[in-house]
Coordinates of C-alpha atoms in Angstrom, one line a residue:
X1 CA 0.0 0.0 0.0
X2 CA 2.8 2.4 0.9
X3 CA 4.6 1.5 -2.3
X4 CA 1.5 2.3 -4.3
X5 CA 1.1 5.7 -2.6
X6 CA 4.8 6.6 -3.3
X7 CA 4.3 5.6 -6.9
X8 CA 1.2 7.7 -7.2
X9 CA 2.9 10.7 -5.7
X10 CA 5.9 10.3 -8.0
X11 CA 3.5 10.2 -11.0
X12 CA 1.8 13.4 -9.8
X13 CA 5.2 15.2 -9.4
X14 CA 6.3 14.0 -12.8
X15 CA 3.1 15.2 -14.5
X16 CA 3.4 18.6 -12.7
X17 CA 6.9 19.1 -14.0
X18 CA 5.9 18.1 -17.5
X19 CA 3.0 20.6 -17.4
X20 CA 5.3 23.3 -16.2
X21 CA 7.7 22.6 -18.9
X22 CA 4.9 22.8 -21.5
X23 CA 3.7 26.2 -20.3
X24 CA 5.0 29.0 -22.6
X25 CA 6.7 32.1 -21.2
X26 CA 4.6 35.2 -20.7
X27 CA 6.7 38.2 -20.1
X28 CA 5.6 41.5 -18.6
X29 CA 7.6 44.7 -18.2
X30 CA 10.1 44.5 -15.4
X31 CA 9.1 40.9 -14.5
X32 CA 8.5 37.4 -15.9
X33 CA 6.0 34.8 -14.7
X34 CA 6.2 31.3 -13.5
X35 CA 3.2 29.0 -14.4
X36 CA 2.2 26.4 -11.9
X37 CA -0.2 23.6 -12.7
X38 CA -2.9 24.6 -10.1
X39 CA -4.1 26.9 -11.5
X40 CA -2.1 27.1 -14.8
X41 CA -1.4 30.8 -14.9
X42 CA -1.2 31.7 -11.2
X43 CA 1.6 34.0 -10.2
X44 CA 3.7 33.1 -7.2
X45 CA 3.9 35.9 -4.6
X46 CA 6.9 36.3 -2.3
X47 CA 8.9 39.0 -0.7
X48 CA 12.5 39.7 -1.2
X49 CA 14.4 37.6 1.2
X50 CA 16.2 39.6 3.9
X51 CA 20.0 39.1 4.2
X52 CA 21.1 36.9 7.2
X53 CA 22.7 39.8 9.2
X54 CA 24.7 37.8 11.8
X55 CA 26.2 35.3 9.4
X56 CA 26.8 38.0 6.9
X57 CA 28.6 40.2 9.5
X58 CA 30.9 37.3 10.6
X59 CA 31.7 36.4 7.0
X60 CA 32.6 39.9 6.1
X61 CA 34.6 40.4 9.4
X62 CA 36.8 37.4 8.7
X63 CA 37.2 38.4 5.0
X64 CA 38.6 41.7 6.1
X65 CA 41.7 40.0 7.6
X66 CA 43.2 39.2 4.2
X67 CA 43.1 42.7 2.6
X68 CA 44.5 44.1 5.8
X69 CA 47.4 41.6 5.9
X70 CA 48.2 42.0 2.2
X71 CA 48.1 45.8 2.1
X72 CA 49.5 46.7 5.6
X73 CA 53.1 46.6 4.2
X74 CA 52.5 48.9 1.2
X75 CA 53.3 52.2 2.9
X76 CA 56.6 51.1 4.3
X77 CA 57.8 48.2 2.1
X78 CA 59.9 50.4 -0.1
X79 CA 61.7 51.9 2.9
X80 CA 62.1 48.5 4.4
X81 CA 63.7 47.1 1.2
X82 CA 66.2 50.0 1.1
X83 CA 67.1 49.4 4.8
X84 CA 68.0 45.8 4.1
X85 CA 70.8 47.0 1.8
X86 CA 69.7 44.8 -1.0
X87 CA 69.5 47.7 -3.4
X88 CA 73.1 48.7 -2.8
X89 CA 72.1 52.3 -2.2
X90 CA 70.5 52.8 -5.7
X91 CA 67.0 54.1 -5.1
X92 CA 66.0 53.4 -8.7
X93 CA 66.4 49.6 -8.1
X94 CA 63.9 49.6 -5.2
X95 CA 61.0 48.6 -7.5
X96 CA 62.7 45.3 -8.4
X97 CA 63.0 44.0 -4.9
X98 CA 59.8 45.6 -3.4
X99 CA 57.9 44.0 -6.3
X100 CA 59.1 40.5 -5.4
X101 CA 58.0 40.9 -1.8
X102 CA 54.5 42.1 -2.9
X103 CA 54.3 39.4 -5.6
X104 CA 55.4 36.4 -3.5
X105 CA 52.1 36.4 -1.4
X106 CA 50.0 36.1 -4.5
X107 CA 52.3 33.7 -6.3
X108 CA 52.1 31.1 -3.5
X109 CA 48.4 31.8 -3.0
X110 CA 47.9 31.0 -6.7
X111 CA 49.3 27.5 -6.1
X112 CA 47.3 26.8 -3.0
X113 CA 44.0 28.6 -3.2
X114 CA 42.3 26.2 -5.6
X115 CA 43.2 23.3 -3.3
X116 CA 41.7 25.2 -0.4
X117 CA 38.5 25.7 -2.4
X118 CA 38.3 22.0 -3.3
X119 CA 39.0 21.1 0.3
X120 CA 36.1 23.4 1.4
X121 CA 33.8 21.4 -0.9
X122 CA 34.7 18.2 0.9
X123 CA 35.4 19.1 4.6
X124 CA 33.3 22.2 4.9
X125 CA 33.8 26.0 4.6
X126 CA 34.4 26.7 8.3
X127 CA 37.5 24.6 8.9
X128 CA 39.3 26.0 5.9
X129 CA 38.4 29.6 7.0
X130 CA 39.7 29.0 10.5
X131 CA 43.0 27.5 9.2
X132 CA 43.5 30.5 6.9
X133 CA 43.0 33.0 9.7
X134 CA 45.5 31.2 11.9
X135 CA 48.0 31.1 9.1
X136 CA 47.7 34.8 8.5
X137 CA 48.3 35.5 12.1
X138 CA 51.5 33.5 12.3
X139 CA 52.9 34.7 9.0
X140 CA 52.3 38.4 9.8
X141 CA 54.3 38.1 13.1
X142 CA 57.1 36.4 11.1
X143 CA 57.2 39.3 8.6
X144 CA 57.4 41.8 11.4
X145 CA 60.4 40.0 12.9
X146 CA 62.3 39.5 9.6
X147 CA 65.4 41.6 9.1
X148 CA 66.9 40.0 6.1
X149 CA 65.5 40.2 2.6
X150 CA 65.2 36.5 2.2
X151 CA 63.3 36.3 5.5
X152 CA 60.8 38.9 4.2
X153 CA 60.2 36.8 1.1
X154 CA 59.7 33.6 3.1
X155 CA 57.2 35.2 5.5
X156 CA 55.3 36.7 2.6
X157 CA 55.1 33.3 0.9
X158 CA 53.8 31.7 4.1
X159 CA 50.9 34.2 4.1
X160 CA 49.9 33.1 0.7
X161 CA 50.3 29.4 1.4
X162 CA 48.4 29.3 4.6
X163 CA 45.4 31.4 3.4
X164 CA 42.8 30.4 0.9
X165 CA 39.9 32.3 2.4
X166 CA 39.1 34.7 -0.4
X167 CA 37.6 32.0 -2.6
X168 CA 35.8 30.2 0.2
X169 CA 34.1 33.3 1.4
X170 CA 32.6 33.9 -2.0
X171 CA 31.2 30.4 -2.0
X172 CA 29.7 31.0 1.5
X173 CA 28.2 34.3 0.2
X174 CA 26.4 32.5 -2.6
X175 CA 25.2 29.9 -0.1
X176 CA 23.7 32.3 2.5
X177 CA 21.9 34.4 -0.2
X178 CA 19.3 33.6 -2.8
X179 CA 18.5 35.2 -6.2
X180 CA 16.4 37.9 -4.6
X181 CA 19.2 39.3 -2.4
X182 CA 22.4 38.0 -4.0
X183 CA 23.4 41.4 -5.6
X184 CA 23.1 43.1 -2.3
X185 CA 25.1 40.4 -0.6
X186 CA 27.9 40.4 -3.1
X187 CA 28.1 44.2 -3.0
X188 CA 29.6 43.9 0.5
X189 CA 32.6 41.8 -0.7
X190 CA 34.3 44.5 -2.7
X191 CA 33.3 46.9 0.0
X192 CA 35.3 44.8 2.5
X193 CA 38.3 44.7 0.2
X194 CA 38.1 48.5 0.0
X195 CA 37.8 48.8 3.7
X196 CA 40.8 46.5 4.1
X197 CA 42.6 48.6 1.5
X198 CA 41.7 51.5 3.8
X199 CA 42.7 50.0 7.2
X200 CA 45.8 48.2 5.9
X201 CA 47.7 51.2 4.6
X202 CA 46.6 53.3 7.6
X203 CA 47.9 50.7 10.0
X204 CA 51.1 50.4 8.1
X205 CA 51.7 54.1 7.8
X206 CA 50.6 55.1 11.3
X207 CA 52.3 52.4 13.3
X208 CA 55.5 52.0 11.3
X209 CA 58.7 53.2 13.1
X210 CA 57.0 53.9 16.5
X211 CA 60.3 54.8 18.1
X212 CA 60.6 57.8 15.8
X213 CA 57.0 58.9 16.5
X214 CA 56.0 58.2 20.2
X215 CA 58.2 58.8 23.3
X216 CA 56.8 55.6 24.9
X217 CA 58.7 53.5 22.4
X218 CA 62.0 55.4 22.3
X219 CA 63.4 53.9 25.4
X220 CA 63.2 50.3 24.0
X221 CA 65.9 49.1 21.6
X222 CA 63.5 46.4 20.3
X223 CA 61.4 49.0 18.4
X224 CA 64.5 50.4 16.8
X225 CA 65.7 47.0 15.8
X226 CA 62.3 46.0 14.5
X227 CA 60.7 49.3 13.3
X228 CA 57.9 47.7 11.3
X229 CA 56.9 45.0 13.8
X230 CA 54.1 47.0 15.4
X231 CA 51.9 47.3 12.3
X232 CA 52.4 43.6 11.6
X233 CA 51.3 42.8 15.2
X234 CA 48.2 45.0 14.8
X235 CA 47.2 43.1 11.6
X236 CA 47.9 39.8 13.4
X237 CA 45.6 40.8 16.3
X238 CA 42.8 41.5 13.9
X239 CA 43.2 38.0 12.4
X240 CA 43.1 36.4 15.9
X241 CA 39.9 38.3 16.7
X242 CA 38.4 37.1 13.4
X243 CA 39.5 33.5 14.2
X244 CA 37.7 33.7 17.6
X245 CA 34.5 35.2 16.1
X246 CA 34.4 32.6 13.3
X247 CA 35.0 29.7 15.7
X248 CA 32.2 30.8 18.0
X249 CA 29.5 32.3 15.7
X250 CA 29.9 31.1 12.1
X251 CA 27.7 28.3 11.0
X252 CA 28.6 25.8 8.3
X253 CA 26.8 26.3 5.0
X254 CA 28.0 23.2 3.0
X255 CA 25.2 20.8 2.9
X256 CA 25.9 17.1 3.5
X257 CA 23.7 14.7 1.7
X258 CA 22.8 11.1 2.8
X259 CA 21.1 8.7 0.5
X260 CA 17.9 6.9 1.3
X261 CA 17.2 3.7 -0.6
X262 CA 13.6 4.7 -1.2
X263 CA 13.5 8.5 -1.5
X264 CA 17.0 9.1 -2.9
X265 CA 19.2 11.9 -1.8
X266 CA 18.1 13.6 1.4
X267 CA 19.8 16.8 2.8
X268 CA 21.0 16.3 6.3
X269 CA 22.4 19.9 6.7
X270 CA 21.1 23.1 5.1
X271 CA 22.3 26.6 5.2
X272 CA 21.7 27.9 8.7
X273 CA 19.7 30.8 7.2
X274 CA 16.5 31.1 5.4
X275 CA 18.4 31.9 2.3
X276 CA 19.1 28.3 1.2
X277 CA 18.9 28.8 -2.5
X278 CA 22.2 28.6 -4.4
X279 CA 23.0 28.7 -8.1
X280 CA 21.5 25.6 -9.6
X281 CA 19.1 25.0 -6.7
X282 CA 15.5 26.3 -6.5
X283 CA 12.3 25.1 -4.9
X284 CA 10.4 22.5 -6.8
X285 CA 7.2 23.8 -8.3
X286 CA 8.4 27.4 -8.6
X287 CA 10.7 27.1 -11.5
X288 CA 10.5 25.5 -14.9
X289 CA 13.3 24.6 -17.3
X290 CA 14.2 27.7 -19.2
X291 CA 11.3 29.4 -17.4
X292 CA 10.9 32.2 -15.0
X293 CA 9.4 33.1 -11.7
X294 CA 7.7 36.3 -10.8
X295 CA 8.7 36.9 -7.2
X296 CA 7.0 40.1 -6.0
X297 CA 5.6 41.4 -2.8
X298 CA 5.7 45.2 -2.0
X299 CA 7.2 47.6 -4.4
X300 CA 10.1 45.4 -5.5
X301 CA 9.8 43.1 -8.5
X302 CA 12.4 40.5 -8.7
X303 CA 13.0 38.7 -12.0
X304 CA 14.5 35.3 -11.3
X305 CA 15.6 33.3 -14.3
X306 CA 16.8 29.7 -13.8
X307 CA 18.2 27.3 -16.3
X308 CA 16.8 23.9 -15.1
X309 CA 14.4 22.1 -12.9
X310 CA 15.9 20.8 -9.6
X311 CA 17.6 17.5 -10.1
X312 CA 19.3 15.6 -7.3
X313 CA 22.1 14.6 -9.7
X314 CA 23.1 18.3 -10.0
X315 CA 24.1 18.3 -6.4
X316 CA 26.7 15.6 -6.8
X317 CA 30.5 16.5 -6.6
X318 CA 31.9 17.5 -10.0
X319 CA 35.4 17.4 -11.4
X320 CA 37.6 20.3 -12.6
X321 CA 36.7 19.6 -16.2
X322 CA 33.0 20.3 -15.6
X323 CA 33.7 24.0 -14.8
X324 CA 35.9 24.5 -17.8
X325 CA 33.1 26.0 -19.8
X326 CA 32.7 29.4 -21.4
X327 CA 30.2 30.7 -18.9
X328 CA 32.8 30.1 -16.1
X329 CA 36.0 30.8 -18.1
X330 CA 35.1 34.2 -19.6
X331 CA 34.2 35.8 -16.3
X332 CA 37.4 34.4 -14.8
X333 CA 39.4 35.7 -17.7
X334 CA 38.0 39.2 -17.1
X335 CA 38.6 38.8 -13.4
X336 CA 42.3 38.1 -14.2
X337 CA 42.5 41.4 -16.2
X338 CA 40.8 43.3 -13.4
X339 CA 43.1 41.9 -10.7
X340 CA 46.2 42.6 -12.9
X341 CA 45.4 46.2 -13.6
X342 CA 44.1 47.0 -10.1
X343 CA 47.2 45.4 -8.4
X344 CA 49.5 47.3 -10.7
X345 CA 47.9 50.6 -9.7
X346 CA 47.8 49.8 -6.0
X347 CA 51.6 48.9 -6.1
X348 CA 52.5 51.9 -8.1
X349 CA 50.9 54.4 -5.7
X350 CA 53.3 54.0 -2.8
X351 CA 56.3 53.4 -5.2
X352 CA 55.7 56.6 -7.2
X353 CA 54.6 58.7 -4.2
X354 CA 57.7 57.6 -2.1
X355 CA 60.2 58.2 -5.0
X356 CA 62.1 61.5 -4.9
X357 CA 60.7 64.4 -7.0
X358 CA 63.7 64.6 -9.4
X359 CA 63.1 60.9 -10.3
X360 CA 59.4 61.5 -11.1
X361 CA 57.9 60.8 -7.7
X362 CA 56.4 62.9 -4.9
X363 CA 58.9 62.3 -2.1
X364 CA 56.2 61.4 0.4
X365 CA 56.7 59.5 3.7
X366 CA 54.9 56.3 4.7
X367 CA 52.5 58.1 7.0
X368 CA 51.2 60.4 4.2
X369 CA 51.0 57.5 1.7
X370 CA 49.1 55.4 4.2
X371 CA 46.5 58.2 4.9
X372 CA 46.0 58.8 1.2
X373 CA 45.4 55.2 0.4
X374 CA 43.2 54.8 3.5
X375 CA 40.9 57.7 2.7
X376 CA 40.5 56.5 -0.9
X377 CA 39.7 53.0 0.3
X378 CA 37.1 54.2 2.7
X379 CA 35.3 56.3 0.1
X380 CA 35.4 53.4 -2.4
X381 CA 33.8 51.2 0.2
X382 CA 31.0 53.6 0.9
X383 CA 30.3 54.1 -2.8
X384 CA 30.2 50.4 -3.2
X385 CA 27.7 49.7 -0.4
X386 CA 25.4 52.6 -1.1
X387 CA 25.4 52.7 -4.9
X388 CA 26.3 49.3 -6.3
X389 CA 22.8 47.6 -5.9
X390 CA 21.1 50.6 -7.5
X391 CA 23.7 50.9 -10.3
X392 CA 23.6 47.2 -10.9
X393 CA 19.8 47.3 -11.1
X394 CA 19.8 50.2 -13.6
X395 CA 22.7 49.2 -15.9
X396 CA 23.1 45.5 -15.5
X397 CA 26.2 43.5 -14.8
X398 CA 27.9 43.8 -18.2
X399 CA 27.5 47.5 -18.8
X400 CA 28.3 48.5 -15.2
X401 CA 31.4 46.4 -15.3
X402 CA 32.6 47.8 -18.6
X403 CA 32.1 51.4 -17.6
X404 CA 33.8 50.9 -14.2
X405 CA 36.8 49.1 -15.7
X406 CA 37.3 51.8 -18.2
X407 CA 38.0 54.3 -15.4
X408 CA 41.4 52.6 -14.9
X409 CA 42.5 54.5 -18.0
X410 CA 42.1 57.8 -16.1
X411 CA 43.8 56.6 -12.9
X412 CA 46.9 55.4 -14.8
X413 CA 47.1 58.3 -17.3
X414 CA 47.2 60.8 -14.4
X415 CA 50.5 59.4 -13.0
X416 CA 52.7 61.1 -15.6
X417 CA 50.7 64.4 -15.3
X418 CA 51.1 64.4 -11.5
X419 CA 54.8 63.8 -11.9
X420 CA 55.2 66.5 -14.5
X421 CA 53.3 69.1 -12.4
X422 CA 55.2 68.3 -9.2
X423 CA 58.6 68.3 -10.9
X424 CA 58.0 71.7 -12.5
X425 CA 56.9 73.1 -9.1
X426 CA 59.7 71.5 -7.3
X427 CA 57.4 70.4 -4.5
X428 CA 54.0 68.9 -3.8
X429 CA 51.7 72.0 -4.2
X430 CA 48.0 72.6 -4.6
X431 CA 48.0 71.6 -8.3
X432 CA 49.5 68.2 -7.3
X433 CA 46.9 67.6 -4.6
X434 CA 44.1 68.5 -7.1
X435 CA 45.4 65.9 -9.5
X436 CA 45.8 63.3 -6.7
X437 CA 42.2 63.9 -5.7
X438 CA 41.1 63.4 -9.3
X439 CA 43.1 60.2 -9.6
X440 CA 41.5 58.7 -6.6
X441 CA 38.0 59.8 -7.6
X442 CA 38.5 57.9 -10.8
X443 CA 39.8 55.0 -8.7
X444 CA 36.8 55.0 -6.5
X445 CA 34.6 54.6 -9.6
X446 CA 36.4 51.4 -10.4
X447 CA 35.0 49.8 -7.2
X448 CA 31.8 48.7 -9.1
X449 CA 33.8 46.1 -11.1
X450 CA 34.3 43.8 -8.2
X451 CA 30.7 43.2 -7.3
X452 CA 29.8 42.6 -10.9
X453 CA 32.6 40.1 -11.6
X454 CA 32.0 38.2 -8.3
X455 CA 28.3 37.8 -9.3
X456 CA 29.3 36.6 -12.8
X457 CA 31.7 33.9 -11.4
X458 CA 29.3 32.5 -8.8
X459 CA 26.5 32.6 -11.2
X460 CA 28.4 30.5 -13.7
X461 CA 29.0 27.6 -11.2
X462 CA 27.2 24.4 -12.4
X463 CA 25.9 23.7 -8.9
X464 CA 26.5 24.1 -5.2
X465 CA 29.1 21.4 -5.1
X466 CA 31.1 23.3 -7.7
X467 CA 31.0 26.7 -6.0
X468 CA 34.2 26.2 -4.0
X469 CA 36.0 24.9 -7.0
X470 CA 34.7 27.6 -9.3
X471 CA 35.7 30.4 -6.9
X472 CA 38.9 28.6 -6.2
X473 CA 39.8 28.6 -9.9
X474 CA 38.9 32.2 -10.1
X475 CA 41.0 33.1 -7.2
X476 CA 43.9 31.0 -8.5
X477 CA 43.7 33.1 -11.7
X478 CA 43.6 36.3 -9.8
X479 CA 46.4 35.2 -7.5
X480 CA 48.6 34.3 -10.5
X481 CA 48.2 37.8 -12.1
X482 CA 48.6 39.5 -8.7
X483 CA 51.8 37.6 -8.4
X484 CA 52.9 39.0 -11.7
X485 CA 51.6 42.5 -11.3
X486 CA 53.7 43.9 -8.4
X487 CA 57.0 42.6 -9.8
X488 CA 56.1 43.6 -13.4
X489 CA 54.8 47.1 -12.6
X490 CA 57.6 47.9 -10.2
X491 CA 60.2 46.6 -12.5
X492 CA 58.7 48.5 -15.4
X493 CA 58.8 51.6 -13.3
X494 CA 62.5 51.1 -12.5
X495 CA 63.3 50.2 -16.1
X496 CA 61.5 53.3 -17.4
X497 CA 63.5 55.5 -14.9
X498 CA 66.9 53.9 -15.6
X499 CA 66.5 54.1 -19.4
X500 CA 64.3 57.2 -19.5
X501 CA 61.8 55.3 -21.7
X502 CA 59.2 57.9 -22.8
X503 CA 60.7 60.3 -20.3
X504 CA 60.4 57.7 -17.6
X505 CA 56.7 57.2 -18.1
X506 CA 56.6 54.1 -20.3
X507 CA 55.2 52.0 -17.5
X508 CA 52.0 54.0 -17.4
X509 CA 51.3 53.7 -21.2
X510 CA 51.9 50.0 -21.2
X511 CA 49.4 49.6 -18.4
X512 CA 46.9 51.8 -20.3
X513 CA 47.2 49.4 -23.2
X514 CA 46.4 46.5 -20.9
X515 CA 43.2 48.3 -19.9
X516 CA 42.2 48.6 -23.5
X517 CA 42.7 44.9 -24.0
X518 CA 40.7 44.2 -20.9
X519 CA 37.8 46.4 -22.3
X520 CA 37.8 44.2 -25.4
X521 CA 37.6 41.1 -23.2
X522 CA 34.4 42.4 -21.6
X523 CA 32.6 41.8 -24.9
X524 CA 32.8 38.1 -24.1
X525 CA 30.9 38.3 -20.8
X526 CA 27.4 36.8 -20.8
X527 CA 24.7 39.3 -21.7
X528 CA 22.4 37.7 -19.2
X529 CA 22.9 35.9 -15.9
X530 CA 21.6 32.4 -15.3
X531 CA 20.0 33.9 -12.1
X532 CA 19.0 37.3 -13.3
X533 CA 17.9 39.9 -10.8
X534 CA 16.1 43.1 -11.6
X535 CA 14.5 45.4 -8.9
X536 CA 12.2 48.3 -9.7

């Protein structure tokens, strides 16, 4: 009798899905409709799902540790390299050696991050995140205690090897959100990077060389022996606090599936929040293959487009080959261009600003550089949080990404102009500060690119089981180009100065050419997301 009931229910479900699949699309302005079988043309009413605030806060808090750790050295790394004696007293060679320190983190991360992503698909997101935070803490302390150039390289490599959180956090973000709030959720990730790019340089600039700045530290020979240990300790303390908060409050989002011999796959563990939908997963009965669901409820109309009916087979683990498809690879390719150009700019700012004025720089100290980068990062973060969802809704992912990426042309082209004006004036005057403000206004406009590309990458994942691997592959790509960018841009800067290529400005024009190539690559981004979101 029970078997008969199960069979009857199965036939009913099958007929429902077939009826849904036969129902043609009926589009309206700003929304599209899902057709259920009872009655055939009834719209499904639902409100936009609120973001899970506590879990989102913890996820963003732990993510902040990485940009702080990676950028805290920027205000003082050039001075540190000169103090090791590796340049032989030639200031023009600083770029070669500083670039290697900055690149080593991303080079080693590129090798390891994909494996961390795949590990998170097997053992869970939380253990990987905890290990990454602990690794950041230990490696930052090691960097602060290093006095030889090779020791600095080794400590920086350890940071990259022991941390793979940046890809895993994107997987968790996709798992704690659903199509109705995913754009808002992903808007916070680039904001966190901007915030980290704010706090990191500020910490590095303010706390570097404390014995020269505060009387309390002058009596201790330790702070003169290790003048850059304090900012590294501050960054390490943040990582420890993130480790503690993650350990206590973060809930695992990776679902584990057990198999029942009668009913098939059964989920034992769901996302701890109400937002359990992930790319490739929707509620049965609400979505049809190639169809659409009108999810509305107040003044917001959410247009959710899905590619397939829920199939338990789609939740099975997948291999690397399954994500090597155009919908995944093209966004990752564009992510690589974005990471390359952005990292080149971020590295050039302290290098150019700290170089003496006769050589084309601004002659600034680490404190001033840290404050400039900190303020710019803060403004970028605020712009991202308060304007990205609206801009994304109005322009769409592709157009918004293309326009924002194009602003890198202005940020890079302003470098030689700033250098020319400062050199003619003989000092950093009002005209130089006006151009610096314009440069960072343009840079703040590029913040929109990150939210768009993160959405593209997670949207392209075949299913939940592939989220970690997809984001891991994306982060591997970004880490590879970020490993190349500091050494390449710093070396190009030094080569341009030593050989007076284009008056010492050749590096900027080469990077502008890269931006143009990146703009061409945006044409290959999908015109429409698999999970498409529109709010009016």
